[in-house]
mmCIF file of C-alpha atoms in Angstrom:
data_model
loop_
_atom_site.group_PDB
_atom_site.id
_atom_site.type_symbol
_atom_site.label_atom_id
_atom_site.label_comp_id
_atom_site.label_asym_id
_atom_site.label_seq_id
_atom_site.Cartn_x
_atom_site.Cartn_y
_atom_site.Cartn_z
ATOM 1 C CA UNK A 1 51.796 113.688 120.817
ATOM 2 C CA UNK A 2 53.681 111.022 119.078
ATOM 3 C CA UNK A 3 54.010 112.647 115.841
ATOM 4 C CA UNK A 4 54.833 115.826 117.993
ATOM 5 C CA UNK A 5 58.051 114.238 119.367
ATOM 6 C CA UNK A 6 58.885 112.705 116.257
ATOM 7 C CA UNK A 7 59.066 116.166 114.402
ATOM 8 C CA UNK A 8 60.938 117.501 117.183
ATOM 9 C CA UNK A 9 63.596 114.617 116.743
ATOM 10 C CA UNK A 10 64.051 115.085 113.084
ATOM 11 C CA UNK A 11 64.795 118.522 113.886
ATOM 12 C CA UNK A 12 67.257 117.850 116.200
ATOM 13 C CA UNK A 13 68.788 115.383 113.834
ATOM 14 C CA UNK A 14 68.889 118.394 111.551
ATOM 15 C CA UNK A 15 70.149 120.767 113.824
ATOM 16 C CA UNK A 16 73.254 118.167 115.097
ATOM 17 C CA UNK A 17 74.363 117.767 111.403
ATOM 18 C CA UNK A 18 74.410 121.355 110.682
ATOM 19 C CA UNK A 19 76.938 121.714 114.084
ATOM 20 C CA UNK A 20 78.920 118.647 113.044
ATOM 21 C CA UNK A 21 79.830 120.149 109.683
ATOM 22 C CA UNK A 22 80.572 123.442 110.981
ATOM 23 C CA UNK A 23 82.970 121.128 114.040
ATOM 24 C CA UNK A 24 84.379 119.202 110.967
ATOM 25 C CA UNK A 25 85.358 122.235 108.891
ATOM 26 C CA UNK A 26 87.537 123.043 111.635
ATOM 27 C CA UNK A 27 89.394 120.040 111.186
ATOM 28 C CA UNK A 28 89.424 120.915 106.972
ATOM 29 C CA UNK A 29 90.185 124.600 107.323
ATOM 30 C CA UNK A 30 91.755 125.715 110.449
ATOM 31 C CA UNK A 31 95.421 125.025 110.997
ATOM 32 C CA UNK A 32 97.346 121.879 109.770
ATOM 33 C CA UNK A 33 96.695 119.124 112.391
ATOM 34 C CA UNK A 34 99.455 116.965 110.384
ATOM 35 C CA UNK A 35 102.510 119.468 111.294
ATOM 36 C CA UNK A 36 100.540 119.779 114.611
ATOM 37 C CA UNK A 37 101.077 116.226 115.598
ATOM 38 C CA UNK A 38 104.617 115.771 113.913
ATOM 39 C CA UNK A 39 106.470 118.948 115.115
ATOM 40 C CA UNK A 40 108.836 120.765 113.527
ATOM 41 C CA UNK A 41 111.308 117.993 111.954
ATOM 42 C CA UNK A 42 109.699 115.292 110.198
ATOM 43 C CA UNK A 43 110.114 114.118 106.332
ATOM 44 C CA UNK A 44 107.976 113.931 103.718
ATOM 45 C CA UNK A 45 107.386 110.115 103.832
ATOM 46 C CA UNK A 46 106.553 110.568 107.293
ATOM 47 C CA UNK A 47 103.975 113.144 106.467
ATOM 48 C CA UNK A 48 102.536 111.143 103.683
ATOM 49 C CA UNK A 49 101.658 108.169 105.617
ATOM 50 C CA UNK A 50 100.182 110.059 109.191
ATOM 51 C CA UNK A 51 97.657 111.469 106.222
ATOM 52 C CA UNK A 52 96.407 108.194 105.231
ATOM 53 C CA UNK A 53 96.248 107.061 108.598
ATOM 54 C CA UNK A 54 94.163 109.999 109.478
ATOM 55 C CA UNK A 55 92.128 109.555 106.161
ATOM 56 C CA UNK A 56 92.742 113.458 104.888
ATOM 57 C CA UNK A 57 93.773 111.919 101.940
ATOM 58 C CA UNK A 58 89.827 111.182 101.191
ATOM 59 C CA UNK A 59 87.008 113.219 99.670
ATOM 60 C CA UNK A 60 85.559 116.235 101.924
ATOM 61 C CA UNK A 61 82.332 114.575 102.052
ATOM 62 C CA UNK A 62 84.096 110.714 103.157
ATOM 63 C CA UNK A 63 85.637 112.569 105.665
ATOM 64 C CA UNK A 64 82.905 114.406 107.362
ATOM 65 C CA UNK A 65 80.327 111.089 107.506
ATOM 66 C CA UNK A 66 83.385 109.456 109.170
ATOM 67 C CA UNK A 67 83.401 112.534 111.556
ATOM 68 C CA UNK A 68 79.991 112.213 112.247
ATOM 69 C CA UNK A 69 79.955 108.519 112.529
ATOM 70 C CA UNK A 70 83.023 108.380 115.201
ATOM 71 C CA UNK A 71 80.836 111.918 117.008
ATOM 72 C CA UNK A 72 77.478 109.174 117.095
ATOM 73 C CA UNK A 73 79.910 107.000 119.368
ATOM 74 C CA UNK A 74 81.516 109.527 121.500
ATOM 75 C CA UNK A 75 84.817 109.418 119.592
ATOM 76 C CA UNK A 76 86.622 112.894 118.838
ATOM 77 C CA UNK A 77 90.135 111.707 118.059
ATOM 78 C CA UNK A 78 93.766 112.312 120.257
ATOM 79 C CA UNK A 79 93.826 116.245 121.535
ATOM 80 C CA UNK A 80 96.869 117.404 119.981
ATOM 81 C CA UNK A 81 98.144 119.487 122.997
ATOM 82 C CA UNK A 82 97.700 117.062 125.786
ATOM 83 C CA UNK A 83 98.190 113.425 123.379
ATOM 84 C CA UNK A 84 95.006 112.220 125.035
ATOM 85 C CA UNK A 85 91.383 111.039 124.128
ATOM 86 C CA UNK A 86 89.332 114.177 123.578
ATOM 87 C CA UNK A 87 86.286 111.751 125.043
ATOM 88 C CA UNK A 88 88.441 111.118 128.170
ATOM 89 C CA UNK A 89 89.300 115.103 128.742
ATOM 90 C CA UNK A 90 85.534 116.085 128.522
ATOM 91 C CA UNK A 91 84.377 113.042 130.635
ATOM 92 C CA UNK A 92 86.585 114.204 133.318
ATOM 93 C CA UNK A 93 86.041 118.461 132.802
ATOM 94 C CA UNK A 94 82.137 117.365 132.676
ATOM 95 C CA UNK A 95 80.881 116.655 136.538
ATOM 96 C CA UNK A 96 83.012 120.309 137.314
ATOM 97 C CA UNK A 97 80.600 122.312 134.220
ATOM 98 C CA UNK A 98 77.347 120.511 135.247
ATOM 99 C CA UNK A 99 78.172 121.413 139.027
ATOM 100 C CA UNK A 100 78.500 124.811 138.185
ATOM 101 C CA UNK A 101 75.620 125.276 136.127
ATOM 102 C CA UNK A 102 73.288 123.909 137.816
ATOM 103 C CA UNK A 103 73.786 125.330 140.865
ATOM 104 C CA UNK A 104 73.590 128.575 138.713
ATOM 105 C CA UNK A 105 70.240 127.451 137.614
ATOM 106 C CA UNK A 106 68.793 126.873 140.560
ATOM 107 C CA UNK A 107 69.796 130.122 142.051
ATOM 108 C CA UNK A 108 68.584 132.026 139.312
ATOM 109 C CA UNK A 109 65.273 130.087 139.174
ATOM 110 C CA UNK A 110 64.503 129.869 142.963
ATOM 111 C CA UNK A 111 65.829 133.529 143.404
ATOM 112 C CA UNK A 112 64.563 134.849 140.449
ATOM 113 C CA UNK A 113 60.246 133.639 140.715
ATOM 114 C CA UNK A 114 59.853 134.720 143.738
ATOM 115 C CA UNK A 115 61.245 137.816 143.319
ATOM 116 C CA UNK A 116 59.235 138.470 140.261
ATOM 117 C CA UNK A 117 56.389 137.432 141.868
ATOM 118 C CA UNK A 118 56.873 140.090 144.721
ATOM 119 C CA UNK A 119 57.832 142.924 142.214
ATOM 120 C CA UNK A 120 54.605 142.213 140.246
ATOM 121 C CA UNK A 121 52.241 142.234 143.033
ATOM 122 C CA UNK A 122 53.979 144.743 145.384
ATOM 123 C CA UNK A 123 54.854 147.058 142.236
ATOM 124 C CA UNK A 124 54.300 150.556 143.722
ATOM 125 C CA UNK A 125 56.662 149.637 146.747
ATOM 126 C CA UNK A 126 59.820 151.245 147.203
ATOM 127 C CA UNK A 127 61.364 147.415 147.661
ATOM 128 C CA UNK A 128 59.967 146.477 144.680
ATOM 129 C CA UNK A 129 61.354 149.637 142.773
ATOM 130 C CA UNK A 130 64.882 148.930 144.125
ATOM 131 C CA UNK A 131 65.242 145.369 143.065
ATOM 132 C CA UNK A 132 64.324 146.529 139.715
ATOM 133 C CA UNK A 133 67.121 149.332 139.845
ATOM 134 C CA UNK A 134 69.667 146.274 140.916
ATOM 135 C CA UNK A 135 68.265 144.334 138.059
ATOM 136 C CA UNK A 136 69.298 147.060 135.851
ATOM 137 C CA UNK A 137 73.204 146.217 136.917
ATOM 138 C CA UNK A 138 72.812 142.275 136.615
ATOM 139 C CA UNK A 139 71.998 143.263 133.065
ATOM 140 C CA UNK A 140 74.398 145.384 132.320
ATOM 141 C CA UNK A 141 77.619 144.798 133.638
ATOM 142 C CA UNK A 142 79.553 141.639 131.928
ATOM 143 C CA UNK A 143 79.846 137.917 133.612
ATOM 144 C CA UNK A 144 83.684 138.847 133.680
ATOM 145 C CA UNK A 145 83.550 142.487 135.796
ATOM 146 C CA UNK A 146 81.229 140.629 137.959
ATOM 147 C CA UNK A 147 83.245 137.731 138.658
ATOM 148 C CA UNK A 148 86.124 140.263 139.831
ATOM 149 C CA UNK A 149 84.596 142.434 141.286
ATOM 150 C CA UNK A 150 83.316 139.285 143.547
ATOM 151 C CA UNK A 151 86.853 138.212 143.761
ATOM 152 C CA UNK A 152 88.159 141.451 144.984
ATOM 153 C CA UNK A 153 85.302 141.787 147.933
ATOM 154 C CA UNK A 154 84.752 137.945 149.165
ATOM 155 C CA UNK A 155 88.043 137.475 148.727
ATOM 156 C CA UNK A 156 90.525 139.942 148.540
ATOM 157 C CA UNK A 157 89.201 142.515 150.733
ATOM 158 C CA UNK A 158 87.088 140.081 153.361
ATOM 159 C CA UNK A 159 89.081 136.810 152.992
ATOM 160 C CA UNK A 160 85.862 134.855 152.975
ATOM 161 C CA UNK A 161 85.819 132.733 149.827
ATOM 162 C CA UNK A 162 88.505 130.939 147.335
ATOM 163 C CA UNK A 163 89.086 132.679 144.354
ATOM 164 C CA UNK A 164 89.662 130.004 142.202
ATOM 165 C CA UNK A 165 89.528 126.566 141.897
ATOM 166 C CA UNK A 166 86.888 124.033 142.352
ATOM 167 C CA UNK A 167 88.432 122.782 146.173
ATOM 168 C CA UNK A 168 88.645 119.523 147.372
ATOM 169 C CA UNK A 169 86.524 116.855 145.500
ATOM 170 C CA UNK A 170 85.359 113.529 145.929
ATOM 171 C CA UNK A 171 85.221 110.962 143.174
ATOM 172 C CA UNK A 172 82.022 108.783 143.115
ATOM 173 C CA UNK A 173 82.873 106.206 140.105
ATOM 174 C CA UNK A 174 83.617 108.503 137.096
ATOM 175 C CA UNK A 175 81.653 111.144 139.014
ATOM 176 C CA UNK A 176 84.071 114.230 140.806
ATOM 177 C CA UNK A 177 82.029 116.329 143.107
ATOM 178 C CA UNK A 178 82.648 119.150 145.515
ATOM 179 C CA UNK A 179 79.197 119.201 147.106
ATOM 180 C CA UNK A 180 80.354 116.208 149.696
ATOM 181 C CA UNK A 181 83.511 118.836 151.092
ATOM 182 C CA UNK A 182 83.060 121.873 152.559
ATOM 183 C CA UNK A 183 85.722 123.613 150.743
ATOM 184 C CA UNK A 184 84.179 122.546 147.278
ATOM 185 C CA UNK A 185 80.948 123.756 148.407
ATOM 186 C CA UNK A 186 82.633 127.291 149.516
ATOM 187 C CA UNK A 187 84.651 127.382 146.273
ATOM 188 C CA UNK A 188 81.447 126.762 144.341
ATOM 189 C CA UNK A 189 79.710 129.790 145.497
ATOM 190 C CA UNK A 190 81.601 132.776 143.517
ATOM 191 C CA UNK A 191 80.971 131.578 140.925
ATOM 192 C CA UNK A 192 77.545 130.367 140.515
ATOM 193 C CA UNK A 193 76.524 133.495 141.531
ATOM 194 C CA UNK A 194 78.350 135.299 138.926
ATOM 195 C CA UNK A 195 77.428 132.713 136.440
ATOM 196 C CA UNK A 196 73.516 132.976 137.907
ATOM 197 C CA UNK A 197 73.231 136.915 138.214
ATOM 198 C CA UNK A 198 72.236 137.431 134.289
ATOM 199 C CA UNK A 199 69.422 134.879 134.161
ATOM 200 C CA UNK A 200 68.271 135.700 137.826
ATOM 201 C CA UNK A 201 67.276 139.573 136.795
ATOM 202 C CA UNK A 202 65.757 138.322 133.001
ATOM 203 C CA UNK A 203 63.600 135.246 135.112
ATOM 204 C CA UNK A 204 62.452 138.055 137.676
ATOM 205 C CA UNK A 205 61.656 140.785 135.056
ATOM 206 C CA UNK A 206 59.795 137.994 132.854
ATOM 207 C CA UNK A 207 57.934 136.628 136.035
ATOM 208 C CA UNK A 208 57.017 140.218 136.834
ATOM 209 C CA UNK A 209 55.648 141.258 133.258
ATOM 210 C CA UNK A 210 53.814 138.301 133.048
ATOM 211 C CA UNK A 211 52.293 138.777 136.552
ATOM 212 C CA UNK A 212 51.414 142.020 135.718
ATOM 213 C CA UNK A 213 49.761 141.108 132.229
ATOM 214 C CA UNK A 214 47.599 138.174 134.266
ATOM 215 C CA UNK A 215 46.675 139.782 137.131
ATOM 216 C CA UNK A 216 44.542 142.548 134.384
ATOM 217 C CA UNK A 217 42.792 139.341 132.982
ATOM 218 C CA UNK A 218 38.836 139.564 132.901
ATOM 219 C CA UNK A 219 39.253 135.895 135.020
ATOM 220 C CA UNK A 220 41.803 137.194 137.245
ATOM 221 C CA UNK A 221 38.571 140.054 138.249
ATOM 222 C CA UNK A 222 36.055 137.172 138.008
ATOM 223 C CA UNK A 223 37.824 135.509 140.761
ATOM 224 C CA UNK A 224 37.793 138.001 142.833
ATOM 225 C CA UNK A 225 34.401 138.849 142.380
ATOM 226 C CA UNK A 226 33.655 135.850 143.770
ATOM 227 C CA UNK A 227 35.274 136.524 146.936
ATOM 228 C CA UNK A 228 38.210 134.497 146.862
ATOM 229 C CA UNK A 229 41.495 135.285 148.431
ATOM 230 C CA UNK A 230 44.078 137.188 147.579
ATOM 231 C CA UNK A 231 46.894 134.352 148.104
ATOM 232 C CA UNK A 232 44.511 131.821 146.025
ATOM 233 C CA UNK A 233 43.971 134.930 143.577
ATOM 234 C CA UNK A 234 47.394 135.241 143.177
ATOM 235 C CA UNK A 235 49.488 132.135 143.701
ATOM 236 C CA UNK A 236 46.387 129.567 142.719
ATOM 237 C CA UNK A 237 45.410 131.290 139.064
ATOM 238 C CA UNK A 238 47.817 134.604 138.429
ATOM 239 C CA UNK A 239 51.218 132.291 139.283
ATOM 240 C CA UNK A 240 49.961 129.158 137.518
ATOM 241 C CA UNK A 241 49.423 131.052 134.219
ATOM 242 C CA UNK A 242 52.755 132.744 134.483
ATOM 243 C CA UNK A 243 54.958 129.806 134.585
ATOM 244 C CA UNK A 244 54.234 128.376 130.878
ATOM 245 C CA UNK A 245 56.781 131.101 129.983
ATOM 246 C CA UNK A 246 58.895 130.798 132.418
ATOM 247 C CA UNK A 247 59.546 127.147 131.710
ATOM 248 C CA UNK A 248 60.351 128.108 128.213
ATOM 249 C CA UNK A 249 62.382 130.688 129.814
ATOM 250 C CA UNK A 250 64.387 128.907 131.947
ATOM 251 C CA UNK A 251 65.058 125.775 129.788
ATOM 252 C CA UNK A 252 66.517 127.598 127.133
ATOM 253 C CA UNK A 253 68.730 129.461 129.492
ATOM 254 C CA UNK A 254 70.046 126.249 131.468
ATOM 255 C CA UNK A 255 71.347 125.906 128.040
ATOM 256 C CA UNK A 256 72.618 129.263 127.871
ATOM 257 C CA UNK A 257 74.292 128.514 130.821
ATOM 258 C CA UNK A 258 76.133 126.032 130.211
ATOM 259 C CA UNK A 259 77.127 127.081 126.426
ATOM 260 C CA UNK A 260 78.581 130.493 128.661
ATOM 261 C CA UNK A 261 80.177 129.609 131.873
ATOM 262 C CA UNK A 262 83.293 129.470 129.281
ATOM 263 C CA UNK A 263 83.820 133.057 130.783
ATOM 264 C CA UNK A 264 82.847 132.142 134.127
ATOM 265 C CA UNK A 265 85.394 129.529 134.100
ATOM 266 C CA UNK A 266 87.881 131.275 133.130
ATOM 267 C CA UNK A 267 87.955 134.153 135.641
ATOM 268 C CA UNK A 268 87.755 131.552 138.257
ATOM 269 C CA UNK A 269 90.057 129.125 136.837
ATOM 270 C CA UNK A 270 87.237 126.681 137.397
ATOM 271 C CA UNK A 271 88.916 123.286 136.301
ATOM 272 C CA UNK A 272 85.419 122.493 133.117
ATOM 273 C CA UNK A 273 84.934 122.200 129.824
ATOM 274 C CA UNK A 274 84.470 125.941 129.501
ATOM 275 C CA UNK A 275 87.941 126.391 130.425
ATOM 276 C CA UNK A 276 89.169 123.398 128.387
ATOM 277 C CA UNK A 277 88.069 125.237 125.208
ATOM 278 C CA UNK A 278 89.802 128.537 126.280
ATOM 279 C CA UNK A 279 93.390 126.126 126.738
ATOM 280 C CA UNK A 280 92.734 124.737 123.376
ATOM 281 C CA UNK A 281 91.924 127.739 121.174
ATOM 282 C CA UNK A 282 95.083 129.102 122.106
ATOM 283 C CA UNK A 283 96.799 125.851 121.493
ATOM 284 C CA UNK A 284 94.894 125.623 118.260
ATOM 285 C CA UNK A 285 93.819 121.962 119.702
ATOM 286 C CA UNK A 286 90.856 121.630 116.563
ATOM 287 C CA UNK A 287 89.937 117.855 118.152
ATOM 288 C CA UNK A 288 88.568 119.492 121.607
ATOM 289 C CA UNK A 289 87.604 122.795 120.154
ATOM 290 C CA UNK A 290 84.928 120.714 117.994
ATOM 291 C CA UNK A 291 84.078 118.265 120.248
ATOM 292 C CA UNK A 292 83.270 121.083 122.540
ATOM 293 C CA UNK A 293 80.769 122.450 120.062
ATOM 294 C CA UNK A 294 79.105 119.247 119.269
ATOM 295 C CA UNK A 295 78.868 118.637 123.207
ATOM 296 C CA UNK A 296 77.162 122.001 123.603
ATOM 297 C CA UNK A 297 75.078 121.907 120.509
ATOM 298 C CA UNK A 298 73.852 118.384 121.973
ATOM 299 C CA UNK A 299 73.153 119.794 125.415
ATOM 300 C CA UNK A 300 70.924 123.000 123.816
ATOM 301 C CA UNK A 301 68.909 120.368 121.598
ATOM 302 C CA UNK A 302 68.144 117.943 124.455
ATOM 303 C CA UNK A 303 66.798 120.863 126.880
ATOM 304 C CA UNK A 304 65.084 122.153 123.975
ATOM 305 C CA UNK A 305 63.108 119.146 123.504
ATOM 306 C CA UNK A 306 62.522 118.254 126.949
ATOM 307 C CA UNK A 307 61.261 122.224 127.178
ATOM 308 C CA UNK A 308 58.737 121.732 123.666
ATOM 309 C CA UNK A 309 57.740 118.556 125.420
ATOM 310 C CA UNK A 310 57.013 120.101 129.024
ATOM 311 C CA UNK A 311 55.299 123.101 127.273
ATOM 312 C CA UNK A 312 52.938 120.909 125.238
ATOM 313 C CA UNK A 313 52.464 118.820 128.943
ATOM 314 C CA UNK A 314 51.391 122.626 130.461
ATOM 315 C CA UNK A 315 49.877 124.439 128.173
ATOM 316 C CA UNK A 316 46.470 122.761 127.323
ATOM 317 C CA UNK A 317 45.929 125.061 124.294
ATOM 318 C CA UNK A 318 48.660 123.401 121.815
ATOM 319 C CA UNK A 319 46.689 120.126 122.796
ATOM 320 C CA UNK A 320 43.428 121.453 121.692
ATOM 321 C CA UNK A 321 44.860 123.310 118.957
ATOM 322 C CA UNK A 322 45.965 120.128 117.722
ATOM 323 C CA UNK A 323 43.201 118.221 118.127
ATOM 324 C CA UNK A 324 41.517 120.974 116.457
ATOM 325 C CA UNK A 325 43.890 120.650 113.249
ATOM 326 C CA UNK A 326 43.221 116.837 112.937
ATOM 327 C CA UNK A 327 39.851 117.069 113.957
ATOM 328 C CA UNK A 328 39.764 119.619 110.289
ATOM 329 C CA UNK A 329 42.258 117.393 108.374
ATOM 330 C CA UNK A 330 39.571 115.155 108.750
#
């Protein structure tokens, strides 16, 4: 287990560098942050000595092991469209992203299983068949037609629900949260549905293969033979086996989620990091743009481990597999 984790570290290690040096060669290659930060009218001696207090004047590879070392401690430099601390901007865009995608998550998850479930087990119903046909469109169509065509019902048409914004919030510390107001809660609901509706229909057509593929197992017929249930048949051994999957699943798409409410965001002018990056790639802001992509890379690695780790927990058969290999080593 230990040297297990350990691996998985050193790949993330890996993995972190690799996204650092593609962050820093925005910095190198993209733009001029120097004319940037001085304007328009500024003179050569002026220009001169902002380099050498930015350190450009120093080897690529100085440069980028400075860049990593001030990443390590959160630093990310001054944003050059809003004169700020690109640390302070993401802190405060932060609380408004996880919001979002979480709740997204947990639709999709608690929506998605047990509807997979159902269209596995009840898969000659006409119920069954027409949640697959809708699952067809949550594939399909793109987070951004979704999004308005939610704005133009629940909003436009019915007057129901804010079409932008995050609402009223509350700040807890450094903390800003719209679950403690009712219209942050009502503003929230757009869109984490729209952000939710992709991963929903691929959790739900995953759960429902995989039930399907169980359920024709020799100890799936065993059971029954032996006169149990159909609820412990199929919640007690077809369920259980189906969710190793589905953890891998649904980890890596929490990810996903996050790394692509960027489009969410913008649609509903939903005040995260998503829609930080959007404001700076048009400003050509490199400082947030990078720090953005080290944020995200850093949020796919950590659910990736945390998944590798709950998948070794659930699946018995990388333990033994394991203990197998040392068992030969030996």
């Amino acid at each position: 287990m230990i040297a297990f984790v350990i691996r998985r570290l050193l790949q993330a290690v890996l993995v972190m560098l690799a996204v650092g040096f593609v962050a820093f060669s925005l910095f190198a290659y993209v733009g001029d942050p120097v004319a940037i930060m001085l304007g328009q009218d500024f003179t050569q001696e002026a220009r001169d000595r902002l380099i050498r207090e930015l350190g450009l004047d120093q080897p690529f590879v100085v440069q980028y092991f400075r860049f990593v070392l001030a990443a390590a401690q959160g630093e990310f430099g001054i944003s050059y469209r809003l004169a700020r601390p690109v640390t302070d901007l993401l802190v405060e865009r932060l609380p408004a992203t996880l919001e979002l995608s979480l709740c997204a998550a947990a639709i999709a998850l608690f929506v998605g299983v047990p509807l997979g479930v159902y269209t596995g087990l009840k898969r000659d119903t006409w119920g069954s068949r027409f949640l697959l046909t809708v699952s067809l469109v949550g594939v399909s169509l793109p987070t951004f037609l979704i999004g308005i065509l939610l704005i133009l019902v629940f909003s436009v048409m019915l007057g129901w629900l804010p079409s932008f914004g995050r609402g009223t919030v509350v700040q807890l510390g450094w903390w800003s949260t719209g679950f403690l107001t009712g219209s942050g809660l009502r503003a929230l609901i757009l869109p984490s549905i729209t952000l939710a509706l992709f991963q929903l229909t691929l959790i739900m057509r995953l759960v429902r293969s995989e039930m399907l593929e169980v359920l024709r197992t020799d100890y799936i017929k065993f059971a029954r033979a032996r006169g149990l249930r159909n609820r412990a048949v199929n919640f007690g051994h077809a369920l259980k086996n189906t969710l190793v999957p589905v953890i891998t699943i649904t980890g890596l798409q929490l990810g996903g989620i996050i790394a692509f409410a960027i489009v969410t965001e913008t649609v509903f002018q939903w005040p995260g990091m998503g829609f930080l990056f959007i404001q700076s790639v048009q400003a050509a802001d490199i400082p947030v743009m990078s720090a953005y992509l080290v944020m995200i890379a850093f949020f796919f690695v950590v659910i990736n481990l945390v998944v590798d780790l709950l998948y070794y927990a659930v699946d018995p058969r990388l333990r033994i597999d394991k203990g197998a290999a040392g068992g030969h080593g030996h």
